[in-house]
């Protein structure tokens, strides 16, 4: 265990560490997180280590991606626990800046990505991707990584970050990390701790329904019918569905039936007050 994992609070310290590593010819990876680390995050760190010599994990609960009614204050924070976990996977630095380091008092810039940021989460959480794009831009410019790893659990976020990188010519390679699931299929998420015992039992049905839908679509079932059936099943289990859609896997435009391009199932649904999101690739028809 790396008990000496340095905690960096300021951009100058971060830049200094990165500069030294780079002088030694080392490649740098960044794994941006909001803390509340679980095995899904740790898998991203392990993946980052395959692509770089040094891995920085940022831990910053970004206020600009939360709406006033959302869970910014309640978001799970435990820096010491996060630090210990990062030691077990031998990250090289934890960057845990104060909010003023990222957003000084007179901060006045926002980064907005259009297109892929607009549907789905963009409708339900209109402030969200602008907050993400702004903080990711800052983190990239502060850390100047060669590689950054983002989980496919937040599939739309991954596409938004890829677009940001392409549009603004960031010299950063984005590496997607596969969704990590609990043994019962529930996608790992920091927010899973909010689920009460009953809802925790119900939650994996989201995965089950997506799996069945992906199988049906791959077998050539009609798309609208498949979505209708999936919706009905989720509602029967007690989910309040925000969206359940089949979208083009590259740009998230609505999928066209019969499916001839790679598509992705994307879902957001509430159990009580907890909003779960999940997604799944649909194997190409015939590959089933
Ligand atoms: O996925 C997250 O944890 C956050 O949205 C990110 C990318 C760290 C930006 O705050």
Coordinates of C-alpha atoms and ligand atoms in Angstrom, one line a residue:
X1 CA 0.0 0.0 0.0
X2 CA 1.3 3.4 -0.9
X3 CA 1.1 5.2 2.4
X4 CA 2.9 8.2 1.0
X5 CA 0.3 9.2 -1.6
X6 CA 0.8 12.9 -1.8
X7 CA -2.3 15.2 -1.5
X8 CA -2.0 18.3 -3.7
X9 CA -4.2 21.3 -3.0
X10 CA -2.9 23.9 -5.4
X11 CA -2.4 24.1 -9.1
X12 CA 1.3 25.1 -8.6
X13 CA 2.0 22.0 -6.7
X14 CA 0.2 19.9 -9.3
X15 CA 2.1 21.5 -12.2
X16 CA 5.4 21.1 -10.4
X17 CA 4.8 17.3 -9.9
X18 CA 3.7 16.9 -13.5
X19 CA 6.7 18.9 -14.8
X20 CA 9.1 16.7 -12.8
X21 CA 7.6 13.5 -14.1
X22 CA 7.6 14.8 -17.6
X23 CA 11.3 15.8 -17.4
X24 CA 11.9 12.1 -16.6
X25 CA 10.1 11.2 -19.9
X26 CA 7.0 9.9 -18.0
X27 CA 3.4 9.9 -19.4
X28 CA 0.7 11.4 -17.1
X29 CA -2.9 10.2 -16.7
X30 CA -5.7 12.0 -14.9
X31 CA -8.7 10.3 -13.4
X32 CA -11.2 13.1 -12.5
X33 CA -13.6 12.1 -9.7
X34 CA -15.9 13.7 -7.2
X35 CA -14.7 11.4 -4.4
X36 CA -17.0 8.9 -2.7
X37 CA -14.6 6.4 -4.3
X38 CA -15.8 2.9 -5.0
X39 CA -14.4 -0.1 -6.9
X40 CA -15.6 1.5 -10.2
X41 CA -13.3 4.4 -9.6
X42 CA -10.4 2.1 -8.6
X43 CA -10.9 0.2 -11.9
X44 CA -10.4 3.5 -13.7
X45 CA -7.2 4.1 -11.8
X46 CA -5.9 0.6 -12.8
X47 CA -6.9 1.3 -16.4
X48 CA -5.0 4.7 -16.2
X49 CA -1.9 2.9 -15.0
X50 CA -2.0 0.8 -18.2
X51 CA -1.8 4.0 -20.3
X52 CA 0.6 6.1 -18.3
X53 CA 3.6 6.0 -15.9
X54 CA 1.9 8.4 -13.4
X55 CA -1.7 8.6 -12.3
X56 CA -3.2 11.7 -10.7
X57 CA -6.7 11.3 -9.3
X58 CA -8.6 14.5 -8.7
X59 CA -11.2 14.6 -6.0
X60 CA -13.4 17.6 -6.2
X61 CA -17.2 17.9 -5.7
X62 CA -17.9 20.4 -8.4
X63 CA -20.6 22.9 -7.4
X64 CA -21.3 24.1 -10.9
X65 CA -22.7 20.7 -12.1
X66 CA -25.3 20.7 -9.3
X67 CA -28.6 22.6 -9.5
X68 CA -29.7 24.4 -6.3
X69 CA -32.3 21.6 -5.6
X70 CA -29.8 18.8 -6.1
X71 CA -27.5 17.0 -3.6
X72 CA -24.4 19.1 -3.6
X73 CA -24.4 19.5 0.2
X74 CA -25.3 15.8 0.9
X75 CA -22.9 14.4 -1.7
X76 CA -20.8 11.7 0.0
X77 CA -17.5 13.2 1.0
X78 CA -14.8 11.3 2.9
X79 CA -11.4 12.5 1.9
X80 CA -9.5 10.2 4.2
X81 CA -11.3 7.1 3.1
X82 CA -10.7 8.1 -0.6
X83 CA -7.0 8.7 0.2
X84 CA -6.7 5.2 1.7
X85 CA -8.5 3.6 -1.3
X86 CA -6.2 5.4 -3.7
X87 CA -3.2 4.1 -1.8
X88 CA -4.4 0.5 -2.4
X89 CA -4.2 1.0 -6.2
X90 CA -1.0 2.9 -6.0
X91 CA -2.1 6.2 -7.6
X92 CA 0.7 8.7 -7.7
X93 CA -1.1 11.8 -6.4
X94 CA -4.5 12.9 -5.2
X95 CA -5.4 16.4 -6.3
X96 CA -8.0 17.7 -3.9
X97 CA -8.3 21.4 -4.4
X98 CA -10.4 23.8 -2.4
X99 CA -13.3 25.3 -4.2
X100 CA -11.5 28.7 -4.5
X101 CA -8.6 27.0 -6.3
X102 CA -11.0 26.0 -9.0
X103 CA -13.4 28.9 -8.8
X104 CA -11.8 32.1 -7.5
X105 CA -14.3 34.7 -6.3
X106 CA -14.4 36.6 -9.6
X107 CA -14.6 33.4 -11.8
X108 CA -16.8 34.3 -14.9
X109 CA -16.2 31.6 -17.6
X110 CA -18.4 28.7 -18.6
X111 CA -17.7 26.0 -21.2
X112 CA -20.8 24.8 -23.1
X113 CA -20.8 21.8 -25.4
X114 CA -23.8 21.7 -27.8
X115 CA -25.1 18.7 -29.7
X116 CA -24.4 15.6 -27.7
X117 CA -24.9 17.4 -24.4
X118 CA -28.4 18.4 -25.2
X119 CA -30.7 15.4 -25.0
X120 CA -31.3 13.0 -22.1
X121 CA -29.3 14.3 -19.1
X122 CA -29.1 17.7 -20.8
X123 CA -32.9 18.0 -20.6
X124 CA -33.3 16.6 -17.1
X125 CA -30.3 18.5 -15.7
X126 CA -29.8 21.5 -17.9
X127 CA -26.9 23.0 -15.8
X128 CA -25.0 19.7 -15.6
X129 CA -22.8 19.4 -18.7
X130 CA -21.8 23.0 -18.7
X131 CA -20.6 22.5 -15.1
X132 CA -18.8 19.3 -16.1
X133 CA -17.2 20.8 -19.3
X134 CA -16.1 23.8 -17.3
X135 CA -14.4 21.8 -14.5
X136 CA -12.9 19.3 -16.9
X137 CA -11.4 22.1 -18.9
X138 CA -9.9 23.5 -15.8
X139 CA -8.6 20.2 -14.6
X140 CA -7.0 19.5 -18.0
X141 CA -5.4 22.9 -18.1
X142 CA -4.2 22.6 -14.5
X143 CA -2.8 19.0 -14.7
X144 CA -1.9 19.0 -18.4
X145 CA -2.3 15.2 -18.7
X146 CA -1.5 13.0 -21.7
X147 CA -4.4 10.7 -21.0
X148 CA -7.7 11.1 -19.0
X149 CA -10.0 8.2 -18.0
X150 CA -13.8 8.5 -17.8
X151 CA -16.2 5.7 -16.9
X152 CA -18.8 4.5 -19.4
X153 CA -21.3 4.6 -16.5
X154 CA -21.7 8.2 -17.4
X155 CA -21.9 7.5 -21.1
X156 CA -23.2 10.8 -22.2
X157 CA -20.6 12.6 -20.1
X158 CA -17.9 10.5 -21.8
X159 CA -19.2 11.6 -25.2
X160 CA -19.4 15.3 -24.1
X161 CA -15.8 15.2 -22.9
X162 CA -14.7 13.6 -26.1
X163 CA -16.4 16.3 -28.1
X164 CA -14.9 19.0 -25.8
X165 CA -11.4 17.6 -26.4
X166 CA -11.9 17.4 -30.2
X167 CA -13.5 20.9 -30.5
X168 CA -10.9 22.7 -28.3
X169 CA -7.9 20.7 -29.5
X170 CA -6.9 19.5 -26.0
X171 CA -3.8 17.3 -26.4
X172 CA -5.4 14.7 -24.2
X173 CA -6.4 11.1 -25.1
X174 CA -9.7 10.1 -23.6
X175 CA -9.8 6.5 -22.4
X176 CA -13.2 5.0 -21.6
X177 CA -13.5 2.7 -18.6
X178 CA -16.1 -0.1 -18.7
X179 CA -19.0 0.0 -16.2
X180 CA -18.3 -1.8 -13.0
X181 CA -21.3 -3.6 -11.4
X182 CA -22.1 -5.1 -8.1
X183 CA -22.6 -8.9 -8.1
X184 CA -26.4 -8.4 -8.6
X185 CA -25.8 -6.1 -11.6
X186 CA -26.3 -2.7 -10.1
X187 CA -23.9 -0.2 -11.7
X188 CA -21.5 1.1 -9.1
X189 CA -22.1 4.7 -8.2
X190 CA -21.3 7.0 -5.3
X191 CA -25.0 7.7 -5.0
X192 CA -25.9 4.1 -4.3
X193 CA -25.3 4.7 -0.6
X194 CA -28.5 6.8 -0.7
X195 CA -30.7 3.8 -1.5
X196 CA -32.7 2.4 1.4
X197 CA -32.7 -1.4 2.0
X198 CA -35.9 -2.0 0.0
X199 CA -34.8 0.2 -3.0
X200 CA -31.4 -1.4 -3.0
X201 CA -33.1 -4.8 -3.6
X202 CA -35.2 -3.3 -6.5
X203 CA -32.3 -1.3 -8.0
X204 CA -30.6 -4.1 -10.0
X205 CA -33.8 -4.6 -12.1
X206 CA -32.7 -1.5 -14.0
X207 CA -29.7 -3.6 -15.2
X208 CA -32.0 -6.7 -15.8
X209 CA -34.4 -4.7 -18.0
X210 CA -31.6 -3.1 -20.0
X211 CA -30.0 -6.5 -20.5
X212 CA -33.3 -8.0 -21.8
X213 CA -33.9 -5.0 -24.0
X214 CA -30.4 -5.3 -25.5
X215 CA -31.0 -9.0 -26.2
X216 CA -34.4 -8.3 -27.8
X217 CA -33.0 -5.6 -30.0
X218 CA -30.1 -7.7 -31.0
X219 CA -32.6 -10.4 -31.9
X220 CA -34.3 -8.0 -34.3
X221 CA -37.4 -7.1 -32.1
X222 CA -39.1 -3.8 -33.1
X223 CA -37.6 -0.9 -31.2
X224 CA -40.6 1.1 -30.0
X225 CA -42.3 -2.1 -28.8
X226 CA -39.1 -3.1 -26.9
X227 CA -38.9 0.3 -25.2
X228 CA -42.6 0.2 -24.3
X229 CA -42.1 -3.3 -22.7
X230 CA -39.0 -2.1 -20.8
X231 CA -40.8 1.0 -19.5
X232 CA -43.7 -1.1 -18.3
X233 CA -41.4 -3.5 -16.5
X234 CA -39.5 -0.7 -14.7
X235 CA -42.7 0.9 -13.6
X236 CA -44.0 -2.4 -12.3
X237 CA -40.9 -2.7 -10.2
X238 CA -41.6 0.8 -8.7
X239 CA -39.2 3.0 -10.8
X240 CA -40.2 6.5 -11.8
X241 CA -38.6 6.6 -15.2
X242 CA -37.0 9.8 -16.4
X243 CA -36.0 8.4 -19.8
X244 CA -35.4 5.0 -21.4
X245 CA -34.1 5.4 -24.9
X246 CA -32.3 3.8 -27.8
X247 CA -29.7 6.2 -29.2
X248 CA -27.0 6.3 -31.8
X249 CA -23.9 5.2 -29.8
X250 CA -21.7 7.9 -31.2
X251 CA -23.7 11.1 -31.1
X252 CA -26.8 10.2 -29.1
X253 CA -29.3 11.1 -31.9
X254 CA -32.4 9.0 -31.7
X255 CA -31.9 5.5 -33.2
X256 CA -33.6 4.6 -36.4
X257 CA -35.3 1.2 -36.7
X258 CA -34.2 -1.2 -38.3
X259 CA -31.0 -0.7 -36.4
X260 CA -28.0 -0.4 -38.8
X261 CA -25.5 1.6 -36.7
X262 CA -24.2 0.9 -33.3
X263 CA -26.8 2.0 -30.7
X264 CA -26.8 2.3 -26.9
X265 CA -29.6 2.0 -24.4
X266 CA -29.6 4.8 -21.9
X267 CA -31.8 5.1 -18.8
X268 CA -32.4 7.3 -15.9
X269 CA -35.0 6.4 -13.2
X270 CA -35.9 7.3 -9.7
X271 CA -36.3 4.9 -6.8
X272 CA -37.7 7.2 -4.1
X273 CA -35.6 10.3 -4.2
X274 CA -32.5 8.5 -5.7
X275 CA -31.9 9.0 -9.4
X276 CA -30.1 6.0 -11.0
X277 CA -28.6 6.1 -14.4
X278 CA -27.3 3.2 -16.4
X279 CA -26.6 2.3 -20.1
X280 CA -25.7 -0.6 -22.2
X281 CA -24.4 -1.3 -25.7
X282 CA -26.7 -3.2 -28.0
X283 CA -24.9 -6.0 -29.8
X284 CA -25.4 -5.6 -33.6
X285 CA -28.5 -7.6 -34.8
X286 CA -27.4 -11.0 -35.7
X287 CA -24.4 -11.0 -33.4
X288 CA -26.6 -12.5 -30.7
Ligands
LIG1 O1 -18.1 11.9 -13.2 C1 -17.8 12.7 -12.3 O2 -17.4 12.2 -11.2 C2 -17.8 14.2 -12.5 O3 -18.8 14.5 -13.4 C3 -16.4 14.7 -13.1 C4 -16.1 14.2 -14.4 C5 -15.3 14.4 -12.1 C6 -16.5 16.2 -13.2 O4 -16.8 16.8 -12.0

